[in-house]
């Protein structure tokens, strides 16, 4: 008899290896590879014999679509991130670090939907019913008709869901606690997580219920990362935030039914998550206008403009290799800006430590922040504060030229609304708002920007150093 083959699967990314290794080639994580039983593979039910396939009916693209496809919670920040509400018959994954507030958010969403007379079932495998009740009480949701279950077995959950009326929304908190009789590996392993997810998705498609799966992201790799099921679900949202800060961002990473660049902003309070409908005010909250090294970036998240402060600190280094530390932005992008400043503006930072921080723990992903970053760096190096009421945006190319970015009008409008009278952005930017009262300055190359901030001060300082 042939020996049963074993395989080794990375619990973080799902890569299959033929032998155990300390580090996964697929994702580079350490200690994430565990032995797995290939016979418990997804899609092969217990004891099923191979049989001849039977034809299914083919159908046309046009046809009746039953029900209103979206279920709106009325929590605007959440509805925005999902692209207009939960979609019936779809599966959505909400990922995030443990303790970030996923269960809180979903309990609030469940309560909001129950208030709108939707049938909502909340299945928790992590907390006991008493704990969930306690949280619901704290959130002011205890009086709603959300149906609770503390269960982790996939077959039992499906049987529960199948009785009575079809639920509108089912929340599974979390996928890592699910286990099925089909496979004998432990809960939280790739096999179990996949089987559980697969079963839930099948249930959603069959019944038209919307399913929300909660997934913890961990660095340790003991529990399968939600990444292994990202491709299976219809939408993926990540709930992010910084322990040191109160606000949380719900970011869309994948959405088969809507845009993927939307965010929802919340603030964690005693009574749960509070919506933040004007995030700029939050990120600009505690500004020190007089300090050099701070520039306000007029960014866009999805359809919404957001102003956020970029802070830089440039200081002479005592180390052989100066430090470069970045929080909230791409460090490769910072290196690029430093190189362009050196090559095209004669600003040498090889002897300086450079620290860059985006205020409030926010994370910028737009290249449009280049100009704000460069301005903050130059301002810090020259020791000159930038005008307190000025915003910066624009992409910097390797040649030192600055490139226009999209949504100029929207960025300027938001800046004006929040009392920023000045703006510096690339020449040739389209869609400028008509009749704006702002004092706008356009630049067409990085040296112009440097000159406008520091005049000849930066060059002079550096010459003196030598
Ligand atoms: P939780 O939703 O349990 O996180 P997750 O499900 O992502 O693991 O949130 C836990 C944290 O949120 C916890 O540290 C306490 C905090 N919290 C509040 O600050 N206010 C509240 O009203 C609630 C319910 C939680
Ligand atoms: Mg939780």
CSV table of C-alpha atoms and ligand atoms in Angstrom, one decimal:
chain,number,residue,atom,x,y,z
A,1,UNK,CA,0.0,0.0,0.0
A,2,UNK,CA,1.3,3.4,-0.9
A,3,UNK,CA,2.2,5.5,2.1
A,4,UNK,CA,-0.2,8.4,2.7
A,5,UNK,CA,1.6,11.5,1.5
A,6,UNK,CA,1.9,14.4,3.9
A,7,UNK,CA,2.4,17.9,2.9
A,8,UNK,CA,3.4,21.1,4.7
A,9,UNK,CA,1.4,24.2,4.4
A,10,UNK,CA,2.2,27.7,5.4
A,11,UNK,CA,-0.4,29.0,7.8
A,12,UNK,CA,0.1,32.5,6.6
A,13,UNK,CA,-0.1,32.3,2.8
A,14,UNK,CA,-1.1,28.8,2.1
A,15,UNK,CA,1.9,27.8,0.1
A,16,UNK,CA,2.3,24.0,0.0
A,17,UNK,CA,5.8,22.6,0.6
A,18,UNK,CA,7.0,19.1,0.3
A,19,UNK,CA,9.1,19.2,3.4
A,20,UNK,CA,9.2,21.3,6.6
A,21,UNK,CA,11.2,24.5,6.6
A,22,UNK,CA,11.6,27.3,9.1
A,23,UNK,CA,10.9,30.0,6.6
A,24,UNK,CA,8.2,30.0,4.0
A,25,UNK,CA,9.4,30.8,0.4
A,26,UNK,CA,6.0,32.1,-0.5
A,27,UNK,CA,5.6,35.0,2.0
A,28,UNK,CA,8.9,35.1,3.8
A,29,UNK,CA,7.3,34.5,7.3
A,30,UNK,CA,9.1,32.3,9.9
A,31,UNK,CA,7.7,29.3,11.7
A,32,UNK,CA,4.4,29.3,9.8
A,33,UNK,CA,4.8,25.9,8.2
A,34,UNK,CA,2.9,23.0,9.7
A,35,UNK,CA,2.2,19.5,8.6
A,36,UNK,CA,-1.2,19.1,7.0
A,37,UNK,CA,-3.3,16.2,5.8
A,38,UNK,CA,-3.9,16.5,2.1
A,39,UNK,CA,-6.9,14.2,2.2
A,40,UNK,CA,-8.9,16.9,4.0
A,41,UNK,CA,-8.7,19.1,0.9
A,42,UNK,CA,-11.5,21.5,0.2
A,43,UNK,CA,-14.2,20.5,-2.3
A,44,UNK,CA,-14.2,16.8,-1.4
A,45,UNK,CA,-16.9,15.8,0.9
A,46,UNK,CA,-16.7,12.9,3.3
A,47,UNK,CA,-17.1,9.5,1.8
A,48,UNK,CA,-18.1,10.9,-1.6
A,49,UNK,CA,-17.4,8.6,-4.5
A,50,UNK,CA,-16.2,10.0,-7.8
A,51,UNK,CA,-19.1,10.1,-10.1
A,52,UNK,CA,-19.8,11.2,-13.6
A,53,UNK,CA,-20.6,14.9,-13.8
A,54,UNK,CA,-24.1,15.9,-14.7
A,55,UNK,CA,-24.8,18.9,-16.9
A,56,UNK,CA,-26.1,22.1,-15.4
A,57,UNK,CA,-28.5,24.5,-17.1
A,58,UNK,CA,-26.8,27.4,-18.8
A,59,UNK,CA,-28.5,30.8,-18.5
A,60,UNK,CA,-28.2,34.3,-19.9
A,61,UNK,CA,-26.7,37.5,-18.5
A,62,UNK,CA,-30.0,39.4,-18.4
A,63,UNK,CA,-32.7,38.1,-16.1
A,64,UNK,CA,-34.5,38.8,-12.9
A,65,UNK,CA,-32.5,39.7,-9.9
A,66,UNK,CA,-34.4,39.0,-6.8
A,67,UNK,CA,-34.5,41.3,-3.8
A,68,UNK,CA,-32.7,44.6,-3.3
A,69,UNK,CA,-29.1,43.5,-3.6
A,70,UNK,CA,-27.8,45.8,-0.9
A,71,UNK,CA,-28.5,45.9,2.8
A,72,UNK,CA,-27.6,49.3,4.3
A,73,UNK,CA,-26.7,49.6,7.9
A,74,UNK,CA,-27.2,53.4,8.1
A,75,UNK,CA,-23.7,53.6,9.6
A,76,UNK,CA,-22.4,55.8,6.9
A,77,UNK,CA,-18.7,55.1,7.3
A,78,UNK,CA,-19.3,51.4,7.1
A,79,UNK,CA,-21.7,51.6,4.1
A,80,UNK,CA,-19.2,53.7,2.3
A,81,UNK,CA,-16.4,51.2,2.8
A,82,UNK,CA,-18.6,48.3,1.6
A,83,UNK,CA,-19.5,50.3,-1.4
A,84,UNK,CA,-23.1,51.1,-0.4
A,85,UNK,CA,-24.0,48.3,2.1
A,86,UNK,CA,-23.7,44.6,2.4
A,87,UNK,CA,-24.5,42.7,-0.7
A,88,UNK,CA,-27.0,39.8,-0.5
A,89,UNK,CA,-25.6,36.5,-1.4
A,90,UNK,CA,-22.0,37.6,-1.0
A,91,UNK,CA,-19.3,36.9,1.5
A,92,UNK,CA,-17.2,39.7,3.1
A,93,UNK,CA,-14.1,39.3,5.1
A,94,UNK,CA,-13.2,41.8,7.8
A,95,UNK,CA,-9.6,41.4,8.8
A,96,UNK,CA,-7.5,43.1,11.5
A,97,UNK,CA,-5.3,42.8,14.5
A,98,UNK,CA,-6.8,41.2,17.6
A,99,UNK,CA,-8.3,43.8,19.8
A,100,UNK,CA,-8.6,46.5,17.1
A,101,UNK,CA,-12.4,46.5,17.3
A,102,UNK,CA,-13.8,44.1,14.7
A,103,UNK,CA,-16.3,42.5,17.0
A,104,UNK,CA,-17.4,45.9,18.3
A,105,UNK,CA,-17.9,47.2,14.7
A,106,UNK,CA,-19.9,44.2,13.6
A,107,UNK,CA,-22.0,44.1,16.8
A,108,UNK,CA,-22.9,47.7,16.1
A,109,UNK,CA,-23.7,46.9,12.4
A,110,UNK,CA,-25.8,43.9,13.5
A,111,UNK,CA,-27.7,46.1,15.9
A,112,UNK,CA,-28.3,48.8,13.3
A,113,UNK,CA,-29.6,46.2,10.8
A,114,UNK,CA,-31.8,44.6,13.4
A,115,UNK,CA,-33.3,48.0,14.2
A,116,UNK,CA,-34.2,48.2,10.5
A,117,UNK,CA,-36.1,44.9,10.9
A,118,UNK,CA,-33.5,42.7,9.2
A,119,UNK,CA,-32.9,39.2,10.5
A,120,UNK,CA,-29.3,39.2,11.8
A,121,UNK,CA,-27.5,36.2,13.3
A,122,UNK,CA,-24.2,36.7,15.1
A,123,UNK,CA,-22.2,33.5,15.6
A,124,UNK,CA,-19.3,33.9,17.9
A,125,UNK,CA,-16.6,31.2,18.4
A,126,UNK,CA,-14.5,33.5,20.5
A,127,UNK,CA,-16.7,34.7,23.3
A,128,UNK,CA,-19.4,33.2,25.4
A,129,UNK,CA,-22.9,34.5,25.1
A,130,UNK,CA,-22.6,36.4,28.4
A,131,UNK,CA,-19.6,38.3,27.2
A,132,UNK,CA,-21.3,39.2,23.9
A,133,UNK,CA,-24.3,40.4,25.9
A,134,UNK,CA,-22.1,42.5,28.1
A,135,UNK,CA,-20.6,44.2,25.1
A,136,UNK,CA,-24.0,44.7,23.5
A,137,UNK,CA,-25.1,46.4,26.6
A,138,UNK,CA,-22.1,48.7,26.6
A,139,UNK,CA,-22.9,49.5,22.9
A,140,UNK,CA,-26.5,50.3,23.7
A,141,UNK,CA,-27.5,47.4,21.4
A,142,UNK,CA,-28.9,45.0,24.0
A,143,UNK,CA,-32.5,45.8,23.2
A,144,UNK,CA,-32.2,44.8,19.5
A,145,UNK,CA,-33.3,41.5,18.0
A,146,UNK,CA,-29.9,40.3,17.0
A,147,UNK,CA,-29.8,36.5,17.3
A,148,UNK,CA,-26.8,35.1,19.1
A,149,UNK,CA,-25.0,31.8,19.0
A,150,UNK,CA,-21.7,30.7,20.5
A,151,UNK,CA,-20.7,27.9,18.2
A,152,UNK,CA,-17.7,26.8,16.2
A,153,UNK,CA,-18.7,23.7,14.4
A,154,UNK,CA,-19.4,24.4,10.7
A,155,UNK,CA,-22.0,21.7,10.3
A,156,UNK,CA,-23.9,22.8,13.4
A,157,UNK,CA,-23.8,26.4,12.3
A,158,UNK,CA,-25.1,25.6,8.9
A,159,UNK,CA,-27.9,23.5,10.4
A,160,UNK,CA,-28.8,26.4,12.7
A,161,UNK,CA,-28.9,28.9,9.9
A,162,UNK,CA,-31.0,26.6,7.7
A,163,UNK,CA,-33.9,26.4,10.2
A,164,UNK,CA,-36.5,29.1,10.3
A,165,UNK,CA,-36.5,32.1,8.0
A,166,UNK,CA,-33.5,33.0,5.8
A,167,UNK,CA,-31.3,35.4,7.7
A,168,UNK,CA,-30.4,38.7,5.9
A,169,UNK,CA,-27.0,38.9,7.5
A,170,UNK,CA,-24.8,36.3,9.2
A,171,UNK,CA,-21.7,37.3,11.1
A,172,UNK,CA,-19.1,34.7,11.8
A,173,UNK,CA,-16.6,35.8,14.5
A,174,UNK,CA,-14.1,34.5,13.6
A,175,UNK,CA,-13.1,32.1,10.8
A,176,UNK,CA,-10.1,31.0,12.8
A,177,UNK,CA,-12.4,29.3,15.4
A,178,UNK,CA,-14.4,27.4,12.8
A,179,UNK,CA,-13.9,23.6,12.5
A,180,UNK,CA,-15.5,21.0,10.4
A,181,UNK,CA,-15.9,17.3,10.8
A,182,UNK,CA,-14.7,16.9,7.2
A,183,UNK,CA,-11.1,17.4,8.1
A,184,UNK,CA,-9.3,16.3,11.2
A,185,UNK,CA,-6.8,19.2,11.4
A,186,UNK,CA,-7.1,21.7,14.3
A,187,UNK,CA,-9.2,24.8,14.1
A,188,UNK,CA,-7.3,27.7,12.7
A,189,UNK,CA,-5.2,25.7,10.2
A,190,UNK,CA,-5.4,26.5,6.6
A,191,UNK,CA,-7.5,23.4,5.8
A,192,UNK,CA,-10.1,24.2,8.4
A,193,UNK,CA,-10.3,27.9,7.6
A,194,UNK,CA,-10.7,27.1,3.9
A,195,UNK,CA,-13.4,24.5,4.5
A,196,UNK,CA,-15.3,26.8,6.9
A,197,UNK,CA,-15.1,29.7,4.5
A,198,UNK,CA,-16.1,27.6,1.6
A,199,UNK,CA,-19.2,26.3,3.4
A,200,UNK,CA,-20.2,29.8,4.4
A,201,UNK,CA,-19.8,31.1,0.9
A,202,UNK,CA,-21.9,28.3,-0.4
A,203,UNK,CA,-24.6,29.1,2.1
A,204,UNK,CA,-24.5,32.7,1.1
A,205,UNK,CA,-24.8,31.9,-2.6
A,206,UNK,CA,-27.6,29.4,-2.1
A,207,UNK,CA,-29.8,31.4,0.3
A,208,UNK,CA,-29.0,35.0,-0.7
A,209,UNK,CA,-27.9,35.9,2.8
A,210,UNK,CA,-25.0,38.3,3.3
A,211,UNK,CA,-22.1,36.7,5.2
A,212,UNK,CA,-19.5,38.6,7.1
A,213,UNK,CA,-16.4,36.6,8.2
A,214,UNK,CA,-14.1,38.0,10.8
A,215,UNK,CA,-10.4,37.1,10.5
A,216,UNK,CA,-7.5,37.9,12.8
A,217,UNK,CA,-4.3,38.9,11.2
A,218,UNK,CA,-1.3,37.7,13.2
A,219,UNK,CA,2.4,37.9,12.8
A,220,UNK,CA,3.1,34.7,14.7
A,221,UNK,CA,1.5,32.5,12.1
A,222,UNK,CA,0.0,30.1,14.6
A,223,UNK,CA,-3.4,30.9,13.2
A,224,UNK,CA,-4.0,30.9,9.5
A,225,UNK,CA,-3.9,34.4,8.1
A,226,UNK,CA,-7.0,35.6,6.4
A,227,UNK,CA,-4.9,36.0,3.3
A,228,UNK,CA,-5.5,32.4,2.4
A,229,UNK,CA,-9.2,33.1,1.9
A,230,UNK,CA,-9.0,36.5,0.3
A,231,UNK,CA,-9.5,35.1,-3.1
A,232,UNK,CA,-12.5,33.1,-2.1
A,233,UNK,CA,-14.6,36.0,-0.7
A,234,UNK,CA,-16.3,38.8,-2.6
A,235,UNK,CA,-15.0,41.7,-0.6
A,236,UNK,CA,-12.1,42.2,1.8
A,237,UNK,CA,-12.0,45.0,4.4
A,238,UNK,CA,-9.2,45.6,6.8
A,239,UNK,CA,-9.8,47.3,10.1
A,240,UNK,CA,-6.7,49.2,11.0
A,241,UNK,CA,-5.5,51.5,13.6
A,242,UNK,CA,-2.9,52.2,16.1
A,243,UNK,CA,-3.2,51.1,19.7
A,244,UNK,CA,-1.9,54.5,20.8
A,245,UNK,CA,-4.7,56.3,18.9
A,246,UNK,CA,-8.4,56.1,19.3
A,247,UNK,CA,-9.4,56.2,15.7
A,248,UNK,CA,-9.8,53.2,13.4
A,249,UNK,CA,-9.8,53.0,9.6
A,250,UNK,CA,-11.9,50.5,7.7
A,251,UNK,CA,-10.1,50.1,4.4
A,252,UNK,CA,-11.4,48.3,1.3
A,253,UNK,CA,-8.8,46.0,-0.2
A,254,UNK,CA,-11.0,44.0,-2.6
A,255,UNK,CA,-14.6,44.5,-3.6
A,256,UNK,CA,-16.3,42.7,-6.4
A,257,UNK,CA,-19.3,45.0,-6.1
A,258,UNK,CA,-17.8,48.4,-5.6
A,259,UNK,CA,-14.7,50.6,-5.5
A,260,UNK,CA,-11.6,49.5,-3.6
A,261,UNK,CA,-10.1,52.8,-2.5
A,262,UNK,CA,-12.8,53.8,0.0
A,263,UNK,CA,-12.2,54.1,3.7
A,264,UNK,CA,-14.4,54.5,6.7
A,265,UNK,CA,-13.1,56.4,9.7
A,266,UNK,CA,-14.2,55.6,13.3
A,267,UNK,CA,-13.2,56.7,16.7
A,268,UNK,CA,-13.2,54.1,19.6
A,269,UNK,CA,-14.9,55.5,22.6
A,270,UNK,CA,-16.4,54.2,25.8
A,271,UNK,CA,-19.7,53.5,24.0
A,272,UNK,CA,-18.2,51.7,21.0
A,273,UNK,CA,-17.1,53.0,17.6
A,274,UNK,CA,-18.2,56.5,16.7
A,275,UNK,CA,-18.3,57.6,13.1
A,276,UNK,CA,-15.9,60.4,12.1
A,277,UNK,CA,-17.5,62.1,9.1
A,278,UNK,CA,-14.8,64.8,8.8
A,279,UNK,CA,-11.5,63.0,9.2
A,280,UNK,CA,-9.3,66.0,8.3
A,281,UNK,CA,-10.3,67.7,11.5
A,282,UNK,CA,-9.1,64.6,13.4
A,283,UNK,CA,-5.8,64.3,11.7
A,284,UNK,CA,-5.0,68.0,11.9
A,285,UNK,CA,-6.3,68.2,15.5
A,286,UNK,CA,-3.2,69.2,17.5
A,287,UNK,CA,-1.0,71.2,15.1
A,288,UNK,CA,1.9,73.2,16.1
A,289,UNK,CA,2.0,75.8,13.4
A,290,UNK,CA,5.3,77.3,14.2
A,291,UNK,CA,7.4,74.1,14.2
A,292,UNK,CA,9.6,73.5,11.1
A,293,UNK,CA,9.2,70.2,9.4
A,294,UNK,CA,5.4,70.0,9.3
A,295,UNK,CA,3.6,70.2,6.0
A,296,UNK,CA,-0.1,69.6,5.4
A,297,UNK,CA,-0.9,67.1,2.6
A,298,UNK,CA,-4.2,67.4,0.8
A,299,UNK,CA,-4.9,63.8,0.0
A,300,UNK,CA,-7.8,61.8,-1.5
A,301,UNK,CA,-9.1,58.6,-0.1
A,302,UNK,CA,-11.5,57.0,-2.5
A,303,UNK,CA,-14.0,59.8,-3.2
A,304,UNK,CA,-13.2,61.8,-0.2
A,305,UNK,CA,-10.5,64.5,0.4
A,306,UNK,CA,-8.5,64.2,3.6
A,307,UNK,CA,-6.0,66.6,5.0
A,308,UNK,CA,-3.2,65.2,7.1
A,309,UNK,CA,0.0,66.6,8.5
A,310,UNK,CA,3.3,65.1,7.4
A,311,UNK,CA,6.1,65.7,9.9
A,312,UNK,CA,9.8,65.4,9.1
A,313,UNK,CA,12.9,65.7,11.3
A,314,UNK,CA,16.3,66.1,9.7
A,315,UNK,CA,19.2,66.1,12.1
A,316,UNK,CA,23.0,65.7,11.7
A,317,UNK,CA,23.9,62.1,12.3
A,318,UNK,CA,26.5,60.7,14.5
A,319,UNK,CA,26.3,57.3,12.9
A,320,UNK,CA,28.3,56.0,10.0
A,321,UNK,CA,25.1,55.0,8.2
A,322,UNK,CA,22.5,57.7,9.0
A,323,UNK,CA,19.1,56.5,10.2
A,324,UNK,CA,16.0,56.6,8.0
A,325,UNK,CA,12.8,55.9,9.9
A,326,UNK,CA,9.3,56.3,8.4
A,327,UNK,CA,5.9,55.8,10.0
A,328,UNK,CA,2.8,56.0,7.8
A,329,UNK,CA,4.5,56.2,4.5
A,330,UNK,CA,6.5,54.0,2.1
A,331,UNK,CA,10.2,54.0,3.0
A,332,UNK,CA,11.3,53.3,-0.5
A,333,UNK,CA,9.4,56.3,-1.6
A,334,UNK,CA,11.2,58.4,1.0
A,335,UNK,CA,14.6,57.2,-0.3
A,336,UNK,CA,13.5,58.2,-3.7
A,337,UNK,CA,12.6,61.7,-2.6
A,338,UNK,CA,15.9,62.1,-0.8
A,339,UNK,CA,17.8,61.0,-3.9
A,340,UNK,CA,15.9,63.5,-6.1
A,341,UNK,CA,16.6,66.3,-3.6
A,342,UNK,CA,20.2,65.4,-3.7
A,343,UNK,CA,20.6,65.0,-7.4
A,344,UNK,CA,18.5,67.9,-8.6
A,345,UNK,CA,18.5,70.4,-5.8
A,346,UNK,CA,22.0,69.9,-4.3
A,347,UNK,CA,20.6,69.0,-0.9
A,348,UNK,CA,22.9,66.4,0.6
A,349,UNK,CA,21.4,64.4,3.4
A,350,UNK,CA,24.0,61.7,3.5
A,351,UNK,CA,25.2,63.0,6.9
A,352,UNK,CA,21.7,63.4,8.3
A,353,UNK,CA,19.3,61.2,10.1
A,354,UNK,CA,15.8,61.5,8.5
A,355,UNK,CA,12.6,60.7,10.4
A,356,UNK,CA,9.3,61.0,8.7
A,357,UNK,CA,5.9,60.6,10.5
A,358,UNK,CA,2.4,61.0,9.3
A,359,UNK,CA,0.3,62.5,12.1
A,360,UNK,CA,-2.3,60.6,14.0
A,361,UNK,CA,-1.0,57.2,12.9
A,362,UNK,CA,-2.6,57.6,9.6
A,363,UNK,CA,-1.1,55.8,6.6
A,364,UNK,CA,-0.7,57.5,3.2
A,365,UNK,CA,-0.6,55.4,0.1
A,366,UNK,CA,-0.8,58.1,-2.6
A,367,UNK,CA,2.3,59.2,-4.5
A,368,UNK,CA,0.7,62.7,-4.5
A,369,UNK,CA,2.1,63.1,-1.0
A,370,UNK,CA,5.6,63.5,-2.5
A,371,UNK,CA,5.5,67.3,-2.5
A,372,UNK,CA,4.3,67.5,1.1
A,373,UNK,CA,7.1,65.1,2.1
A,374,UNK,CA,9.7,67.1,0.2
A,375,UNK,CA,8.4,70.3,1.7
A,376,UNK,CA,8.5,68.9,5.2
A,377,UNK,CA,12.1,67.7,4.7
A,378,UNK,CA,13.3,71.0,3.3
A,379,UNK,CA,11.5,72.9,6.0
A,380,UNK,CA,13.1,70.8,8.8
A,381,UNK,CA,16.6,71.0,7.3
A,382,UNK,CA,16.4,74.8,6.8
A,383,UNK,CA,14.8,75.3,10.2
A,384,UNK,CA,12.0,77.3,8.7
A,385,UNK,CA,8.4,76.7,9.4
A,386,UNK,CA,6.1,76.4,6.5
A,387,UNK,CA,3.1,78.8,6.3
A,388,UNK,CA,0.5,77.5,8.7
A,389,UNK,CA,-2.4,77.8,6.2
A,390,UNK,CA,-0.8,76.1,3.2
A,391,UNK,CA,-1.4,72.6,1.8
A,392,UNK,CA,0.9,70.7,-0.6
A,393,UNK,CA,0.2,67.9,-3.1
A,394,UNK,CA,1.8,66.6,-6.3
A,395,UNK,CA,3.9,63.7,-7.5
A,396,UNK,CA,7.7,64.0,-7.9
A,397,UNK,CA,9.4,62.2,-10.7
A,398,UNK,CA,13.0,61.0,-10.8
A,399,UNK,CA,13.9,63.8,-13.1
A,400,UNK,CA,13.0,66.4,-10.5
A,401,UNK,CA,9.9,67.4,-12.4
A,402,UNK,CA,6.6,67.6,-10.5
A,403,UNK,CA,3.5,65.9,-12.0
A,404,UNK,CA,-0.1,66.9,-11.6
A,405,UNK,CA,-2.3,64.4,-9.8
A,406,UNK,CA,-6.0,63.7,-10.1
A,407,UNK,CA,-8.8,65.5,-8.2
A,408,UNK,CA,-7.0,68.9,-7.8
A,409,UNK,CA,-10.3,70.7,-7.5
A,410,UNK,CA,-11.6,68.5,-4.7
A,411,UNK,CA,-8.3,68.8,-2.7
A,412,UNK,CA,-8.4,72.6,-3.0
A,413,UNK,CA,-12.0,72.8,-2.0
A,414,UNK,CA,-11.4,70.7,1.1
A,415,UNK,CA,-8.4,72.9,2.0
A,416,UNK,CA,-10.5,76.0,1.6
A,417,UNK,CA,-13.2,74.6,3.7
A,418,UNK,CA,-10.9,74.0,6.6
A,419,UNK,CA,-9.4,77.4,6.4
A,420,UNK,CA,-6.3,76.8,4.4
A,421,UNK,CA,-5.8,79.8,2.2
A,422,UNK,CA,-2.7,78.7,0.3
A,423,UNK,CA,-1.8,75.7,-1.8
A,424,UNK,CA,1.3,74.6,-3.6
A,425,UNK,CA,0.8,72.0,-6.4
A,426,UNK,CA,2.1,71.1,-9.9
A,427,UNK,CA,1.8,73.4,-12.8
A,428,UNK,CA,-0.7,72.1,-15.4
A,429,UNK,CA,-3.1,70.6,-12.9
A,430,UNK,CA,-6.5,70.1,-14.4
A,431,UNK,CA,-10.0,70.7,-12.9
A,432,UNK,CA,-9.1,73.8,-10.9
A,433,UNK,CA,-12.3,75.1,-9.1
A,434,UNK,CA,-13.7,78.2,-10.6
A,435,UNK,CA,-13.9,81.3,-8.5
A,436,UNK,CA,-11.9,80.0,-5.6
A,437,UNK,CA,-10.5,82.7,-3.3
A,438,UNK,CA,-7.4,80.8,-2.4
A,439,UNK,CA,-3.8,81.9,-2.9
A,440,UNK,CA,-2.5,79.1,-5.1
A,441,UNK,CA,1.0,78.7,-6.3
A,442,UNK,CA,2.0,76.2,-9.0
A,443,UNK,CA,5.5,74.8,-9.4
A,444,UNK,CA,6.9,72.8,-12.2
A,445,UNK,CA,10.0,71.3,-10.7
A,446,UNK,CA,11.3,70.3,-7.3
A,447,UNK,CA,14.0,73.0,-7.2
A,448,UNK,CA,11.3,75.7,-7.5
A,449,UNK,CA,9.6,74.2,-4.5
A,450,UNK,CA,12.8,74.1,-2.5
A,451,UNK,CA,13.6,77.7,-3.5
A,452,UNK,CA,10.1,78.9,-2.5
A,453,UNK,CA,10.4,77.3,0.9
A,454,UNK,CA,14.0,78.0,1.9
A,455,UNK,CA,15.2,80.6,-0.6
A,456,UNK,CA,19.0,80.1,-0.6
A,457,UNK,CA,19.1,79.0,3.0
A,458,UNK,CA,19.5,75.3,2.5
A,459,UNK,CA,22.4,75.6,0.1
A,460,UNK,CA,24.1,78.2,2.3
A,461,UNK,CA,23.8,76.1,5.4
A,462,UNK,CA,25.3,73.2,3.7
A,463,UNK,CA,28.2,75.2,2.3
A,464,UNK,CA,29.0,76.5,5.8
A,465,UNK,CA,29.2,72.9,7.0
A,466,UNK,CA,32.0,72.1,4.7
B,1,LIG,P1,-13.0,44.0,20.0
B,1,LIG,O1,-14.1,44.4,19.1
B,1,LIG,O2,-13.2,42.9,20.9
B,1,LIG,O3,-11.7,43.7,19.0
B,1,LIG,P2,-11.5,42.4,18.0
B,1,LIG,O4,-12.8,41.8,17.8
B,1,LIG,O5,-11.0,43.1,16.8
B,1,LIG,O6,-10.5,41.5,18.6
B,1,LIG,O7,-12.4,45.3,20.7
B,1,LIG,C1,-11.7,45.3,21.8
B,1,LIG,C2,-11.1,46.6,22.2
B,1,LIG,O8,-12.0,47.7,22.0
B,1,LIG,C3,-10.8,46.5,23.6
B,1,LIG,O9,-9.5,46.8,23.8
B,1,LIG,C4,-11.7,47.5,24.3
B,1,LIG,C5,-12.1,48.4,23.2
B,1,LIG,N1,-13.5,48.9,23.4
B,1,LIG,C6,-13.7,50.2,23.7
B,1,LIG,O10,-12.8,51.0,23.9
B,1,LIG,N2,-15.0,50.7,23.8
B,1,LIG,C7,-16.1,49.9,23.7
B,1,LIG,O11,-17.2,50.3,23.8
B,1,LIG,C8,-15.8,48.5,23.3
B,1,LIG,C9,-17.0,47.5,23.1
B,1,LIG,C10,-14.5,48.0,23.2
B,2,LIG,MG1,-13.3,39.9,18.5
